[in-house]
mmCIF file of C-alpha atoms in Angstrom:
data_model
loop_
_atom_site.group_PDB
_atom_site.id
_atom_site.type_symbol
_atom_site.label_atom_id
_atom_site.label_comp_id
_atom_site.label_asym_id
_atom_site.label_seq_id
_atom_site.Cartn_x
_atom_site.Cartn_y
_atom_site.Cartn_z
ATOM 1 C CA GLU A 12 -1.734 26.824 63.216
ATOM 2 C CA GLU A 13 -1.118 23.486 61.530
ATOM 3 C CA GLU A 14 -0.963 23.097 57.795
ATOM 4 C CA ASP A 15 -2.128 19.975 56.022
ATOM 5 C CA PHE A 16 0.332 18.291 53.799
ATOM 6 C CA GLY A 17 0.272 15.125 51.820
ATOM 7 C CA ILE A 18 2.514 12.850 49.935
ATOM 8 C CA ARG A 19 1.750 10.824 46.902
ATOM 9 C CA ILE A 20 3.264 7.399 46.519
ATOM 10 C CA SER A 21 3.943 6.149 43.010
ATOM 11 C CA PRO A 22 2.933 2.632 41.933
ATOM 12 C CA LEU A 23 6.598 1.602 42.238
ATOM 13 C CA GLY A 24 6.709 3.075 45.771
ATOM 14 C CA ILE A 25 3.627 1.112 46.799
ATOM 15 C CA ALA A 26 5.154 -2.096 45.414
ATOM 16 C CA ILE A 27 8.387 -1.508 47.371
ATOM 17 C CA LEU A 28 6.626 -0.500 50.626
ATOM 18 C CA THR A 29 4.280 -3.486 50.535
ATOM 19 C CA ASN A 30 6.931 -5.848 49.135
ATOM 20 C CA ASP A 31 4.383 -7.108 46.580
ATOM 21 C CA VAL A 32 6.064 -8.161 43.315
ATOM 22 C CA SER A 33 2.718 -8.298 41.478
ATOM 23 C CA LEU A 34 2.388 -4.524 41.925
ATOM 24 C CA PHE A 35 5.684 -3.700 40.231
ATOM 25 C CA PRO A 36 5.091 -1.792 37.008
ATOM 26 C CA LYS A 37 5.520 -4.026 33.999
ATOM 27 C CA GLN A 38 8.589 -3.570 31.889
ATOM 28 C CA ILE A 39 7.755 -2.607 28.325
ATOM 29 C CA GLU A 40 9.319 -5.045 25.896
ATOM 30 C CA ARG A 41 10.896 -3.805 22.678
ATOM 31 C CA HIS A 42 11.768 -7.101 20.994
ATOM 32 C CA PHE A 43 10.120 -10.239 19.644
ATOM 33 C CA THR A 44 11.251 -13.619 18.351
ATOM 34 C CA ILE A 45 10.900 -14.755 14.750
ATOM 35 C CA ARG A 46 10.777 -18.509 14.313
ATOM 36 C CA PRO A 47 11.748 -20.445 11.150
ATOM 37 C CA ASN A 48 8.080 -21.501 10.786
ATOM 38 C CA PHE A 49 7.177 -17.813 10.186
ATOM 39 C CA GLU A 50 5.674 -17.325 13.638
ATOM 40 C CA VAL A 51 6.534 -14.148 15.494
ATOM 41 C CA VAL A 52 6.255 -14.468 19.272
ATOM 42 C CA ALA A 53 6.026 -11.396 21.463
ATOM 43 C CA SER A 54 5.382 -10.571 25.077
ATOM 44 C CA LYS A 55 1.993 -9.150 26.017
ATOM 45 C CA ASP A 56 4.043 -6.188 27.232
ATOM 46 C CA LEU A 57 5.448 -5.404 23.788
ATOM 47 C CA ASP A 58 5.598 -1.667 23.185
ATOM 48 C CA PRO A 59 2.210 -0.684 21.669
ATOM 49 C CA SER A 60 3.774 1.142 18.714
ATOM 50 C CA ILE A 61 5.863 -1.937 17.846
ATOM 51 C CA ARG A 62 2.816 -4.191 18.302
ATOM 52 C CA TRP A 63 0.828 -1.912 15.973
ATOM 53 C CA GLU A 64 3.432 -2.186 13.192
ATOM 54 C CA LEU A 65 3.854 -5.914 13.733
ATOM 55 C CA GLY A 66 0.083 -6.330 13.453
ATOM 56 C CA LYS A 67 0.228 -4.708 10.011
ATOM 57 C CA ILE A 68 2.947 -7.080 8.772
ATOM 58 C CA ALA A 69 1.799 -10.354 10.341
ATOM 59 C CA GLU A 70 -1.539 -12.001 11.147
ATOM 60 C CA LEU A 71 -2.504 -12.390 14.801
ATOM 61 C CA LEU A 72 -2.763 -16.128 15.572
ATOM 62 C CA ARG A 73 -3.341 -16.332 19.309
ATOM 63 C CA VAL A 74 -2.970 -14.556 22.627
ATOM 64 C CA ASN A 75 -1.947 -16.690 25.604
ATOM 65 C CA ASP A 76 0.917 -15.909 27.949
ATOM 66 C CA GLU A 77 2.531 -14.593 24.761
ATOM 67 C CA VAL A 78 1.146 -13.047 21.609
ATOM 68 C CA THR A 79 1.771 -15.083 18.458
ATOM 69 C CA TYR A 80 1.652 -13.686 14.937
ATOM 70 C CA LYS A 81 2.260 -15.392 11.598
ATOM 71 C CA LEU A 82 4.047 -13.891 8.608
ATOM 72 C CA SER A 83 2.252 -14.954 5.441
ATOM 73 C CA ARG A 84 2.248 -14.090 1.775
ATOM 74 C CA GLN A 85 -1.136 -12.383 2.258
ATOM 75 C CA SER A 86 -0.039 -10.333 5.296
ATOM 76 C CA ILE A 87 3.066 -9.163 3.448
ATOM 77 C CA TYR A 88 0.938 -8.337 0.377
ATOM 78 C CA HIS A 89 -1.362 -6.153 2.505
ATOM 79 C CA THR A 90 1.680 -4.371 3.925
ATOM 80 C CA LEU A 91 2.963 -3.627 0.422
ATOM 81 C CA GLN A 92 -0.487 -2.337 -0.538
ATOM 82 C CA GLU A 93 -0.248 0.145 2.339
ATOM 83 C CA GLY A 94 2.851 1.629 0.722
ATOM 84 C CA LYS A 95 5.616 -0.167 2.622
ATOM 85 C CA THR A 96 8.558 -1.636 0.730
ATOM 86 C CA VAL A 97 10.349 -4.943 1.262
ATOM 87 C CA GLU A 98 13.184 -2.873 2.758
ATOM 88 C CA ASP A 99 10.756 -1.298 5.271
ATOM 89 C CA ILE A 100 9.459 -4.732 6.286
ATOM 90 C CA VAL A 101 12.871 -6.382 6.656
ATOM 91 C CA THR A 102 14.335 -3.342 8.448
ATOM 92 C CA PHE A 103 11.462 -3.347 10.966
ATOM 93 C CA LEU A 104 11.831 -7.085 11.607
ATOM 94 C CA ASP A 105 15.637 -6.777 11.909
ATOM 95 C CA MET A 106 15.338 -3.845 14.296
ATOM 96 C CA TYR A 107 13.013 -5.521 16.789
ATOM 97 C CA ALA A 108 13.861 -9.226 16.473
ATOM 98 C CA VAL A 109 15.847 -10.651 19.401
ATOM 99 C CA LYS A 110 17.968 -12.678 16.972
ATOM 100 C CA PRO A 111 18.536 -12.204 13.229
ATOM 101 C CA ILE A 112 15.616 -13.110 10.994
ATOM 102 C CA PRO A 113 15.898 -16.814 10.105
ATOM 103 C CA GLU A 114 17.364 -17.041 6.619
ATOM 104 C CA ASN A 115 14.451 -19.047 5.195
ATOM 105 C CA VAL A 116 12.017 -16.376 6.439
ATOM 106 C CA ARG A 117 14.097 -13.521 4.993
ATOM 107 C CA GLU A 118 14.455 -15.263 1.613
ATOM 108 C CA THR A 119 10.749 -16.094 1.450
ATOM 109 C CA ILE A 120 9.712 -12.502 2.243
ATOM 110 C CA ILE A 121 12.010 -11.290 -0.543
ATOM 111 C CA GLU A 122 10.570 -13.922 -2.907
ATOM 112 C CA TRP A 123 6.963 -12.975 -2.024
ATOM 113 C CA THR A 124 7.607 -9.274 -2.558
ATOM 114 C CA SER A 125 9.494 -9.737 -5.833
ATOM 115 C CA THR A 126 6.231 -10.240 -7.715
ATOM 116 C CA TYR A 127 4.524 -7.172 -6.234
ATOM 117 C CA GLY A 128 3.761 -4.480 -8.792
ATOM 118 C CA ARG A 129 4.667 -6.516 -11.862
ATOM 119 C CA ILE A 130 1.037 -6.077 -12.846
ATOM 120 C CA SER A 131 -0.430 -2.633 -12.327
ATOM 121 C CA PHE A 132 -3.314 -0.501 -13.496
ATOM 122 C CA ILE A 133 -3.096 2.871 -15.174
ATOM 123 C CA ASP A 134 -5.888 5.369 -15.191
ATOM 124 C CA ALA A 135 -6.227 6.590 -18.759
ATOM 125 C CA LEU A 136 -8.903 7.463 -21.222
ATOM 126 C CA LEU A 137 -9.281 6.253 -24.787
ATOM 127 C CA LEU A 138 -9.989 8.493 -27.737
ATOM 128 C CA ARG A 139 -11.692 6.560 -30.530
ATOM 129 C CA CYS A 140 -11.910 7.653 -34.156
ATOM 130 C CA ASP A 141 -14.452 6.164 -36.525
ATOM 131 C CA THR A 142 -11.977 5.857 -39.412
ATOM 132 C CA PHE A 143 -8.297 5.113 -39.957
ATOM 133 C CA SER A 144 -7.908 8.327 -41.948
ATOM 134 C CA LEU A 145 -9.338 10.450 -39.105
ATOM 135 C CA ALA A 146 -6.930 8.804 -36.639
ATOM 136 C CA LYS A 147 -4.036 9.587 -39.012
ATOM 137 C CA GLU A 148 -5.228 13.197 -39.325
ATOM 138 C CA LEU A 149 -5.326 13.685 -35.539
ATOM 139 C CA LYS A 150 -1.905 12.090 -35.126
ATOM 140 C CA GLU A 151 -0.432 14.519 -37.671
ATOM 141 C CA SER A 152 -2.081 17.617 -36.152
ATOM 142 C CA LYS A 153 0.361 19.614 -33.993
ATOM 143 C CA LYS A 154 -2.480 21.032 -31.907
ATOM 144 C CA ILE A 155 -4.089 17.631 -31.228
ATOM 145 C CA SER A 156 -1.157 15.194 -31.247
ATOM 146 C CA LYS A 157 0.304 16.703 -28.055
ATOM 147 C CA PHE A 158 -2.683 15.184 -26.183
ATOM 148 C CA LEU A 159 -2.243 11.728 -27.712
ATOM 149 C CA ILE A 160 -0.011 9.688 -25.422
ATOM 150 C CA GLU A 161 0.023 6.466 -27.411
ATOM 151 C CA GLN A 162 -1.792 4.879 -30.321
ATOM 152 C CA ILE A 163 -2.853 1.437 -29.112
ATOM 153 C CA ALA A 164 -4.869 0.374 -32.160
ATOM 154 C CA PRO A 165 -5.420 1.860 -35.614
ATOM 155 C CA THR A 166 -8.341 3.993 -34.398
ATOM 156 C CA TYR A 167 -7.630 4.268 -30.630
ATOM 157 C CA PHE A 168 -5.346 6.599 -28.687
ATOM 158 C CA VAL A 169 -4.608 6.788 -24.962
ATOM 159 C CA ILE A 170 -5.064 10.251 -23.464
ATOM 160 C CA ARG A 171 -4.769 11.555 -19.897
ATOM 161 C CA ARG A 172 -8.127 11.744 -18.156
ATOM 162 C CA LYS A 173 -7.253 15.226 -16.886
ATOM 163 C CA ASP A 174 -6.740 16.404 -20.483
ATOM 164 C CA HIS A 175 -10.206 15.354 -21.654
ATOM 165 C CA ALA A 176 -11.862 18.809 -21.463
ATOM 166 C CA LYS A 177 -8.829 20.566 -22.997
ATOM 167 C CA LEU A 178 -8.735 18.049 -25.849
ATOM 168 C CA VAL A 179 -12.461 18.479 -26.561
ATOM 169 C CA GLU A 180 -11.861 22.250 -26.686
ATOM 170 C CA ALA A 181 -8.812 21.854 -28.952
ATOM 171 C CA LEU A 182 -10.755 19.576 -31.313
ATOM 172 C CA GLU A 183 -13.603 22.109 -31.477
ATOM 173 C CA GLU A 184 -11.128 24.943 -32.190
ATOM 174 C CA VAL A 185 -9.931 23.126 -35.319
ATOM 175 C CA ASP A 186 -13.510 22.442 -36.470
ATOM 176 C CA TYR A 187 -13.984 18.847 -35.354
ATOM 177 C CA MET A 188 -17.244 18.021 -33.606
ATOM 178 C CA PRO A 189 -16.297 15.450 -30.943
ATOM 179 C CA LYS A 190 -18.912 13.758 -28.803
ATOM 180 C CA PRO A 191 -17.708 15.170 -25.436
ATOM 181 C CA GLU A 192 -19.250 12.668 -22.999
ATOM 182 C CA ILE A 193 -17.236 9.630 -21.982
ATOM 183 C CA GLU A 194 -18.819 6.353 -23.113
ATOM 184 C CA LYS A 195 -18.754 3.195 -21.038
ATOM 185 C CA PHE A 196 -16.421 0.421 -22.151
ATOM 186 C CA PRO A 197 -16.791 -1.656 -24.244
ATOM 187 C CA PRO A 198 -18.292 0.701 -26.813
ATOM 188 C CA ALA A 199 -20.867 -0.506 -29.285
ATOM 189 C CA LYS A 200 -18.988 -2.506 -31.905
ATOM 190 C CA LYS A 201 -18.860 -0.676 -35.183
ATOM 191 C CA PRO A 202 -16.190 -1.755 -37.622
ATOM 192 C CA PRO A 203 -13.906 1.151 -38.627
ATOM 193 C CA LYS A 204 -14.660 2.608 -42.037
ATOM 194 C CA GLU A 205 -12.196 2.512 -44.938
#
């Protein structure tokens, strides 16, 4: 009784047996070139995980025999917005660049990123009093003042949004009658009394 058997030839085996170079599996590339004009040139066979990260840092310009990206102020800004730091960006480029990052490119990336975060937004809520004397009273109250982060004008205090309900409750406990809903900014202009 004869038994069937089979063999499986890998893609590399087929390429060797047929002596066809075009069938050889492509070598995955792990490096790219950074040019002084801010272009990053990579093989089409660049490791997909490296290509993914590079695509976050630089803008895709063209795909020919090679893939060309461009580092720009805007592409670096988007990378910073995603939570990466200048150190993350430079380390990635250093790690996968064939040669060291051209000095003008390195210096420009550092210059671009030096302005990031100098302006930021803080989520806060304002407490507004209708008189200077009421603002002074709240500031001097041990029970209420712990909620007041900063007095930014004679009748305005910054409070944490998460403390809003607790502060309304605390104000009610000491016999104030706050309007609990949050008004839209800018509020109707009423000059403070006193």
